[in-house]
Tab-separated table of C-alpha atoms and ligand atoms in Angstrom:
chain	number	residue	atom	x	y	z
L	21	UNK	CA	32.014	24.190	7.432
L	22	UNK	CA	33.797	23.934	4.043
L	23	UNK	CA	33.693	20.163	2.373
L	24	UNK	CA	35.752	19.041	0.582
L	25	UNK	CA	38.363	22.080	1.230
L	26	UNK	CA	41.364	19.543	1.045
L	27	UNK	CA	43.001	18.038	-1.991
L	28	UNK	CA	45.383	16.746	-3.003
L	29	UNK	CA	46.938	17.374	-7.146
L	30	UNK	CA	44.754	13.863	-8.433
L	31	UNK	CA	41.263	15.318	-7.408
L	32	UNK	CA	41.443	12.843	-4.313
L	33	UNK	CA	39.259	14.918	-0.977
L	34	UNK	CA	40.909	14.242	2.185
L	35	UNK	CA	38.223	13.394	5.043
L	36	UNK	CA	39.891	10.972	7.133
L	37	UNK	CA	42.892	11.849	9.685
L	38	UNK	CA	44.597	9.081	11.324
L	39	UNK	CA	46.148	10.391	14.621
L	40	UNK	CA	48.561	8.184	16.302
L	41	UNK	CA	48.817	9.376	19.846
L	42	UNK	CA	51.726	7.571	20.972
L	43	UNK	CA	54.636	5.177	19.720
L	44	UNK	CA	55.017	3.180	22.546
L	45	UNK	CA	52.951	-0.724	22.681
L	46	UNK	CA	52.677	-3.146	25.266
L	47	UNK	CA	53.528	-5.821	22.843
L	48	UNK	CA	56.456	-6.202	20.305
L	49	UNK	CA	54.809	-7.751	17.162
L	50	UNK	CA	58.158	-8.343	15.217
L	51	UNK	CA	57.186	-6.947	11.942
L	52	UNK	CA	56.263	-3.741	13.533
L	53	UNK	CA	58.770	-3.163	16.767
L	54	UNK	CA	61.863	-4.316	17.817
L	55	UNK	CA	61.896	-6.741	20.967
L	56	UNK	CA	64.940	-4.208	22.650
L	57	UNK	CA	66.737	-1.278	22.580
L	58	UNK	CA	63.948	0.622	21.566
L	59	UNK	CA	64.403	4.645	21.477
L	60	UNK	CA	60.646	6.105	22.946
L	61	UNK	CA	60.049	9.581	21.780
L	62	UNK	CA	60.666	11.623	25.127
L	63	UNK	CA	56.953	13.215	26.354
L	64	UNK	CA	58.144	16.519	25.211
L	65	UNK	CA	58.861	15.074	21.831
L	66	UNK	CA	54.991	14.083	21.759
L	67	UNK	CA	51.677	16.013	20.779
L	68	UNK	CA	49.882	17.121	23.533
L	69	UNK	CA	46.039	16.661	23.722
L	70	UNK	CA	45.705	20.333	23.113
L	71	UNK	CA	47.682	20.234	19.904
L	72	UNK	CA	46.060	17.207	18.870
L	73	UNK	CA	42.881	18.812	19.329
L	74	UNK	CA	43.727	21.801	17.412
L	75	UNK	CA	45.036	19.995	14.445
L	76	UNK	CA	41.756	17.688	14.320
L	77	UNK	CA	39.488	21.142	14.721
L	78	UNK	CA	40.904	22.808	11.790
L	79	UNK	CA	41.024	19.437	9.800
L	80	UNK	CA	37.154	19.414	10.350
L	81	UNK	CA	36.806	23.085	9.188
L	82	UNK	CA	38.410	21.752	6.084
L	83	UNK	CA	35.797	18.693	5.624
L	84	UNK	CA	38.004	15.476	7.318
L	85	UNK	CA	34.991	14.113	9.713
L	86	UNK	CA	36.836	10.735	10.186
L	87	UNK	CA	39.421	10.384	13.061
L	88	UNK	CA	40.758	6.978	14.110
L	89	UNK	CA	43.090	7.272	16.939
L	90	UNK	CA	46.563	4.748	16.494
L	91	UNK	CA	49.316	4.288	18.098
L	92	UNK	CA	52.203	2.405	18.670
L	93	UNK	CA	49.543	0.955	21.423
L	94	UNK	CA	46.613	4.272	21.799
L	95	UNK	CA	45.114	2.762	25.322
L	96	UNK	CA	48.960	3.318	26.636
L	97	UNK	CA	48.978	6.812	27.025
L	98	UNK	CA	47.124	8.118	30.065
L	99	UNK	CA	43.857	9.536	30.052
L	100	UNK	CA	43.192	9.090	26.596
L	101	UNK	CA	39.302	8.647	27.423
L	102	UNK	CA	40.088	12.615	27.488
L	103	UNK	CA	40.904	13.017	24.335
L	104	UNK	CA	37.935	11.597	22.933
L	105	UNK	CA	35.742	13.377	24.459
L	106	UNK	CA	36.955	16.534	23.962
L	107	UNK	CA	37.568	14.797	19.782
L	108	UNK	CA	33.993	14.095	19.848
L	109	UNK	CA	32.866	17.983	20.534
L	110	UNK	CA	34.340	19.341	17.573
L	111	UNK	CA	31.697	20.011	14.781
L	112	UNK	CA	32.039	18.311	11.752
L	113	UNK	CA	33.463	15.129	13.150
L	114	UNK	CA	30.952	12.752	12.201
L	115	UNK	CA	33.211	9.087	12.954
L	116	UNK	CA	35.784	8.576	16.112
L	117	UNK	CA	37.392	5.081	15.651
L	118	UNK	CA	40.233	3.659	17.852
L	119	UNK	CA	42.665	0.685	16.675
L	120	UNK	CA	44.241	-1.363	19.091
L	121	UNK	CA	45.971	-4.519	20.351
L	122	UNK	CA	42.715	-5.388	22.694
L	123	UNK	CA	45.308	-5.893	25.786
L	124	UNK	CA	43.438	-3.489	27.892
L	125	UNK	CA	40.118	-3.203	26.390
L	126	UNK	CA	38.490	-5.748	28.677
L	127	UNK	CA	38.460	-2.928	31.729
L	128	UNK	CA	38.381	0.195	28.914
L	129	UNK	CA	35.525	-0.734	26.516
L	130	UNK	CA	32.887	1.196	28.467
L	131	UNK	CA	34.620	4.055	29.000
L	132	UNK	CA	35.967	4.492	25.919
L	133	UNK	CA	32.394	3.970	24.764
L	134	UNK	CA	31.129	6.820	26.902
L	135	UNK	CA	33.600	9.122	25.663
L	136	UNK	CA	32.147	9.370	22.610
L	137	UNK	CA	34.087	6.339	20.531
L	138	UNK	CA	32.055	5.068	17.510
L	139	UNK	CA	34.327	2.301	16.419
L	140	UNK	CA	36.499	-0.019	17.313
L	141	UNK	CA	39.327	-2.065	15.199
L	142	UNK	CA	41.307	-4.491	16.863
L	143	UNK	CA	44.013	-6.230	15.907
L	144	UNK	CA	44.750	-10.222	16.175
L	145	UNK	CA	47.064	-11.721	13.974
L	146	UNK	CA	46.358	-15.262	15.516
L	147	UNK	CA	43.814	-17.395	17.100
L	148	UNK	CA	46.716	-19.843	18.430
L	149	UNK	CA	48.420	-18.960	21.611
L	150	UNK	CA	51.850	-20.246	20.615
L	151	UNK	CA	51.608	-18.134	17.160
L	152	UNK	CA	49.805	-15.337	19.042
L	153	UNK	CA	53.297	-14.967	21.344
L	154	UNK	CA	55.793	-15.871	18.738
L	155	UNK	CA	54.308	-12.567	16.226
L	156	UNK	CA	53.635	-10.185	19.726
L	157	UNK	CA	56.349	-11.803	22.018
L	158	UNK	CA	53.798	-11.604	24.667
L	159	UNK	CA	51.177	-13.950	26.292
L	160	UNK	CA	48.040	-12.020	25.485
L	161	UNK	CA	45.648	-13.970	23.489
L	162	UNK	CA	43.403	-14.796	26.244
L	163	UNK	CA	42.905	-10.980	27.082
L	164	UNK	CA	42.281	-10.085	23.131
L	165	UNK	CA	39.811	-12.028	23.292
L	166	UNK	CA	38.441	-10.935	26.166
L	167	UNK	CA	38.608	-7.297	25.329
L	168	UNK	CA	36.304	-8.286	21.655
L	169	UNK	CA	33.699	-9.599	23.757
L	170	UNK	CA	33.475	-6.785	26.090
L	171	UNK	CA	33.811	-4.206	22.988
L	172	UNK	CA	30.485	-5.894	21.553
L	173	UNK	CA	28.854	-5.845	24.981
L	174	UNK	CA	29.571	-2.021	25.427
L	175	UNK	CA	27.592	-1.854	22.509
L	176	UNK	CA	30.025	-1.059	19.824
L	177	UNK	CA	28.524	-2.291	16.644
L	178	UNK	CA	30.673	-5.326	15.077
L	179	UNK	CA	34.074	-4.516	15.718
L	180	UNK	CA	36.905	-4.962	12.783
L	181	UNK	CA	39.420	-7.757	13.478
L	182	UNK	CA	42.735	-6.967	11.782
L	183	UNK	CA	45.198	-10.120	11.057
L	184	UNK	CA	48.141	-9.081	9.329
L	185	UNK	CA	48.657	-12.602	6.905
L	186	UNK	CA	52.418	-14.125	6.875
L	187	UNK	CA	53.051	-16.690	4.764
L	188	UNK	CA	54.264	-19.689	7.059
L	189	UNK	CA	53.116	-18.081	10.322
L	190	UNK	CA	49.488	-17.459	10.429
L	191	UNK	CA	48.340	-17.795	6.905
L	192	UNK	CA	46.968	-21.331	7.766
L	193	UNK	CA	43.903	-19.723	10.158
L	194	UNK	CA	42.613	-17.437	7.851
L	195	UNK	CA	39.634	-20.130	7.393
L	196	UNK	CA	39.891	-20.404	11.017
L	197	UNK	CA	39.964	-16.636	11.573
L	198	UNK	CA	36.686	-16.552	9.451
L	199	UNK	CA	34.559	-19.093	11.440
L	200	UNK	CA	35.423	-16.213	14.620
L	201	UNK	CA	33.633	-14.377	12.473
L	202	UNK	CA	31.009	-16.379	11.898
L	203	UNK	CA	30.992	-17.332	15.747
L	204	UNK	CA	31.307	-13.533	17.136
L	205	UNK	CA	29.885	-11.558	13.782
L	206	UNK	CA	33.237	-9.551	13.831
L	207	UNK	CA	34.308	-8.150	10.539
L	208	UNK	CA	37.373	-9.906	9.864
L	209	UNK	CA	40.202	-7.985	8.288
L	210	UNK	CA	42.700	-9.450	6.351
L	211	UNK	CA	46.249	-7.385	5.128
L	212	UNK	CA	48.854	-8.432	3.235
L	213	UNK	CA	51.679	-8.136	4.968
L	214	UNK	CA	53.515	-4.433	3.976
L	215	UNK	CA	57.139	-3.420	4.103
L	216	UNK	CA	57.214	-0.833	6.954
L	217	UNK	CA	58.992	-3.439	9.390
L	218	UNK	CA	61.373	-2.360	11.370
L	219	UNK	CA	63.871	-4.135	10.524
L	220	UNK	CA	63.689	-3.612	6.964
L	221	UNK	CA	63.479	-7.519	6.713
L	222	UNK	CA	60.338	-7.667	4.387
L	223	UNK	CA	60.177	-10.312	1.856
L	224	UNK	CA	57.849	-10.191	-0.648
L	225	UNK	CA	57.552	-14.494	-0.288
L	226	UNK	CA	56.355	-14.021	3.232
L	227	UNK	CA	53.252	-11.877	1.297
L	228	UNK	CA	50.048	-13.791	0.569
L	229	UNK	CA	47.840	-11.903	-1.402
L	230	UNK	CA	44.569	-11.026	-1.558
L	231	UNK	CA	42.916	-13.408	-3.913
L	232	UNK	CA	45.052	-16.301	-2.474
L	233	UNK	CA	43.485	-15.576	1.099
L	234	UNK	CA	40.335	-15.107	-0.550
L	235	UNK	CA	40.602	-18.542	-2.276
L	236	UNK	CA	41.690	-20.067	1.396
L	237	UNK	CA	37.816	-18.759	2.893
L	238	UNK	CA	36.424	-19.837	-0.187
L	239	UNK	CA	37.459	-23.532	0.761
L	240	UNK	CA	35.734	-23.601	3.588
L	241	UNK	CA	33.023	-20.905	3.204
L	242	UNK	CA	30.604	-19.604	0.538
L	243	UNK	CA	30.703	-15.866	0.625
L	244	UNK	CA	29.015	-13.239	-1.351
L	245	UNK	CA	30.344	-9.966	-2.176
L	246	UNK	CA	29.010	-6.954	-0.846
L	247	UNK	CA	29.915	-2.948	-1.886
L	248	UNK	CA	32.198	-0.957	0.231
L	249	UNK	CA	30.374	1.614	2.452
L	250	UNK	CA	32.937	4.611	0.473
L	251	UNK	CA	34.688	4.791	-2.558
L	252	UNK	CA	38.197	5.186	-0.318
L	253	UNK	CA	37.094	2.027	1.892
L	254	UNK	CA	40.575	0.284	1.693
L	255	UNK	CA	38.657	-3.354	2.489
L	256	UNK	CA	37.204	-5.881	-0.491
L	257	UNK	CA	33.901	-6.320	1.534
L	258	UNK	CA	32.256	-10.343	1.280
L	259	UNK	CA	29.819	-11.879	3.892
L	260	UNK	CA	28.320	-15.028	4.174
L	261	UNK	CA	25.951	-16.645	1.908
L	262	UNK	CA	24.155	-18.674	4.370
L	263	UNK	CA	23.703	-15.313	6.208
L	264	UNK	CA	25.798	-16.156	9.012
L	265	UNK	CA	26.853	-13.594	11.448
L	266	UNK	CA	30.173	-11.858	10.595
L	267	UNK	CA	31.708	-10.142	7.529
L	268	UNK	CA	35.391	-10.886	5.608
L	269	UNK	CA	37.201	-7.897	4.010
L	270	UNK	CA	40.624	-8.341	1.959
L	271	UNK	CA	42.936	-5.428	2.415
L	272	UNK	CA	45.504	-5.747	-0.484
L	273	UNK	CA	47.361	-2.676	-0.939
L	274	UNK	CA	50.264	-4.815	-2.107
L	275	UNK	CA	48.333	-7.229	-4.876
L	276	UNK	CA	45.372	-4.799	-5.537
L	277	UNK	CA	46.096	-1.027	-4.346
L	278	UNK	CA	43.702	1.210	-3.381
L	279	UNK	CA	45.497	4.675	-3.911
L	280	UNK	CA	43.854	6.103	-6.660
L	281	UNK	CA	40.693	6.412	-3.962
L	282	UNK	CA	42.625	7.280	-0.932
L	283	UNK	CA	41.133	9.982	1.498
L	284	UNK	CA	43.541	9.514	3.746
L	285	UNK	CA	46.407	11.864	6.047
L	286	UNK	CA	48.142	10.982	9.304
L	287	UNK	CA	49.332	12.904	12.141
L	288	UNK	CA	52.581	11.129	13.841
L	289	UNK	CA	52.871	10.955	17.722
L	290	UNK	CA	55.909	13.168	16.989
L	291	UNK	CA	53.776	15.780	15.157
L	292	UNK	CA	54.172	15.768	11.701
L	293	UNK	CA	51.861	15.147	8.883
L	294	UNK	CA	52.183	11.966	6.452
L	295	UNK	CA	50.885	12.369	3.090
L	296	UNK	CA	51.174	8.663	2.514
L	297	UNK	CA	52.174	5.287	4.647
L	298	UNK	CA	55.129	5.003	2.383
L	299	UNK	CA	56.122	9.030	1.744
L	300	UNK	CA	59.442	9.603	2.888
L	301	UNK	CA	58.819	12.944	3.767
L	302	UNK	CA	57.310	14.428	6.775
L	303	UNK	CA	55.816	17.798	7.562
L	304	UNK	CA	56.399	19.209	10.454
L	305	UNK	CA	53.261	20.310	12.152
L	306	UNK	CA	54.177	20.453	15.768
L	307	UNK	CA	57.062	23.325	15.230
L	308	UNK	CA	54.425	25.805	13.605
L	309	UNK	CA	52.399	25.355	16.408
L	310	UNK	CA	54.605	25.345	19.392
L	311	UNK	CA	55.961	28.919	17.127
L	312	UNK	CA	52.872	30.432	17.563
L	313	UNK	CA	51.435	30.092	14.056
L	314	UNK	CA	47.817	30.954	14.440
L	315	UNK	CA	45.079	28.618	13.087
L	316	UNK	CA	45.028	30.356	9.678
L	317	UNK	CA	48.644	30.193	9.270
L	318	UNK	CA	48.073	25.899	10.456
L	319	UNK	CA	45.064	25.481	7.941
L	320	UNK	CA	47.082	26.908	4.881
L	321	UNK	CA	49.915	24.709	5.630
L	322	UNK	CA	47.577	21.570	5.779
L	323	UNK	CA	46.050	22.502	2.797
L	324	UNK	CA	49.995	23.122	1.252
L	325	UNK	CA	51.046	19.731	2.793
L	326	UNK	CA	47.957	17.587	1.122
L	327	UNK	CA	48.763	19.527	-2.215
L	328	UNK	CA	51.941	17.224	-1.886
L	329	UNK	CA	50.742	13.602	-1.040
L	330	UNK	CA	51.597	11.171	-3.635
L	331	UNK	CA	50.251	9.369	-6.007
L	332	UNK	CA	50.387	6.423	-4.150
L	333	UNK	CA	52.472	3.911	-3.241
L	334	UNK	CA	55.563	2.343	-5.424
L	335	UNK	CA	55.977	-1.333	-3.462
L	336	UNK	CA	55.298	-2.901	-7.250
L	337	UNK	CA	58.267	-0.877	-8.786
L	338	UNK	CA	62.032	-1.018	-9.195
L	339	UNK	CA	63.050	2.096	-7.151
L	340	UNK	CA	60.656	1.303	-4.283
L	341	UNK	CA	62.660	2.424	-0.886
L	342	UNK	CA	61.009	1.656	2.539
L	343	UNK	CA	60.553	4.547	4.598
L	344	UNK	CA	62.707	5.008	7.083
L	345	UNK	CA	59.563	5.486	9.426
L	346	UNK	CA	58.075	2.362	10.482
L	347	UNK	CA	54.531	1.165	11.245
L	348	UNK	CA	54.616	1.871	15.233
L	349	UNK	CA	56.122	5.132	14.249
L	350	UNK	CA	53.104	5.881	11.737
L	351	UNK	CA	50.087	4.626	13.544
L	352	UNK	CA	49.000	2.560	10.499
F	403	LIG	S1	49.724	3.630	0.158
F	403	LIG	FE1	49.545	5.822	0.453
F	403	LIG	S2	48.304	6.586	-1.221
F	403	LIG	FE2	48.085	4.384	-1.161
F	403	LIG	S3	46.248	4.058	0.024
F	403	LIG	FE3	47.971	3.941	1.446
F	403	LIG	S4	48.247	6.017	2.234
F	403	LIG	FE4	46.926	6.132	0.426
């Protein structure tokens, strides 16, 4: 097993491969997928478990032990309890998350669990059913919730809540969203809200940043902070001085970017590899194997690929240009 074998031109070591599996959701949060007259990649157009496999088993052989599994909406494609298992075989692969919308996790948790899962991230971007349907444009807060509790009872340790924060929307529960925390000992996750909408509609007004959803816990809660488990942990990491249950972490890659740490590469549903949420290139992966490259000829053009992921992001300057990609098209 070779650490360490991919980096990038700033010294940063790749170890963690997100792999969204699909792009298609059962809900249509509107800063992520239109509501109609959406264009699914055809099933042919997808990865299949095989090549997903074989992209994750060479990425191990070059040191990434992390895999999270994204989507669009991961627990829509079938059998996906499959993929895990066979994920959770390959040597070197040391963490198996999964981030979802919760919608089916109530019936799922345990199997997902005994496939070999180690985490869990779900995301919730409201506690209020009305707010809950207008950001999803479905009735589903009542089975999100349901689908937390029954992660925790299947035994996954705390799992992460993700709440994308829009000013005017949701960004008055954030206090709210904390005492969940307190009440189920999730670790809440809070992100400022990113352009990679679909509609190209982001407005940096509707953005509340880190610090000013810090200051909105503060109000109501004394927290401590704590140090991130990795240097290319994305999340500002605070839990509660009384020692109540439950954790907060600030995600701000807007306000306080994280890229000159980031360990990160994705893998689309469509097969190609992202060097960065906002590149506007992608790699093509899926043609070189469907060719017939073998796995050395796969593993050199990973390492090639990572040798051009930039910098980091360029929201904060003058010629920033959304990626024509969006979020449910990425995996997050
Ligand atoms: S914006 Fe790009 S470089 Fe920055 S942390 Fe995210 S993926 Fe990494």
């Amino acid at each position: 097993m070779s650490e360490g074998m991919l980096k990038d031109k700033f010294a940063r070591t790749i170890r963690d491969l997100r792999i969204s599996v699909t792009d298609r959701c059962n809900f249509r949060c509107f800063y992520c997928i239109p509501d109609e007259d959406i264009v699914w990649k055809r099933k042919q157009e997808l990865l299949t478990y095989e090549e997903i496999i074989l992209v994750a088993k060479i990425g191990a052989g070059l040191g990434v032990h992390k895999l999270r599994l994204t989507g669009g909406e991961p627990l829509v494609r079938r059998d996906i309890e499959y993929l895990i298992e066979e994920l959770a075989k390959i040597p070197g692969v040391s963490d198996l998350a999964l981030t979802t919308n919760s919608f089916e996790l109530k019936d799922r948790a345990i199997a997902l669990r005994s496939a070999g899962l180690t985490r869990l991230t779900i995301s919730c971007d409201s506690l209020n059913a009305d707010t809950f349907k207008t950001i999803t444009r479905r009735d589903g807060l009542q089975e999100v919730l349901d689908g937390i509790e029954a992660a925790v009872k299947a035994g996954f340790p705390a799992p992460k809540v993700n709440c994308v924060v829009i000013r005017g929307l949701n960004d008055g529960e954030v206090a709210d969203f904390a005492d969940f925390s307190r009440a189920t000992g999730v670790r809440m996750r809070f992100i400022e809200y990113m352009p990679l909408d679909n509609g190209h509609q982001w407005d940096r007004s509707l953005l509340v940043g880190g610090r000013e959803i810090l200051q909105k816990i503060k109000e109501r809660h004394e927290i401590t902070p704590i140090s991130r488990d990795t240097p290319s942990e994305t999340a500002l990491r605070y839990v509660f001085a009384d020692g109540a249950p439950g954790e907060i972490g600030i995600i701000a890659p807007v306000t306080m970017p994280f890229c000159g740490a980031c360990s990160r590469l994705r893998l689309t549903a469509d097969g190609n590899l992202r060097t960065c949420l906002f590149s506007m290139v992608d790699h093509n992966i899926k043609d070189r194997i469907r060719r017939g490259d073998d796995e050395e000829l796969i593993r050199q053009f990973m390492i090639e690929t990572v040798l051009k992921k930039e910098e980091g992001h360029r929201i904060n300057e003058s010629d920033f240009v959304q990626p024509p990609r969006t979020m449910s098209f990425i995996g997050g």
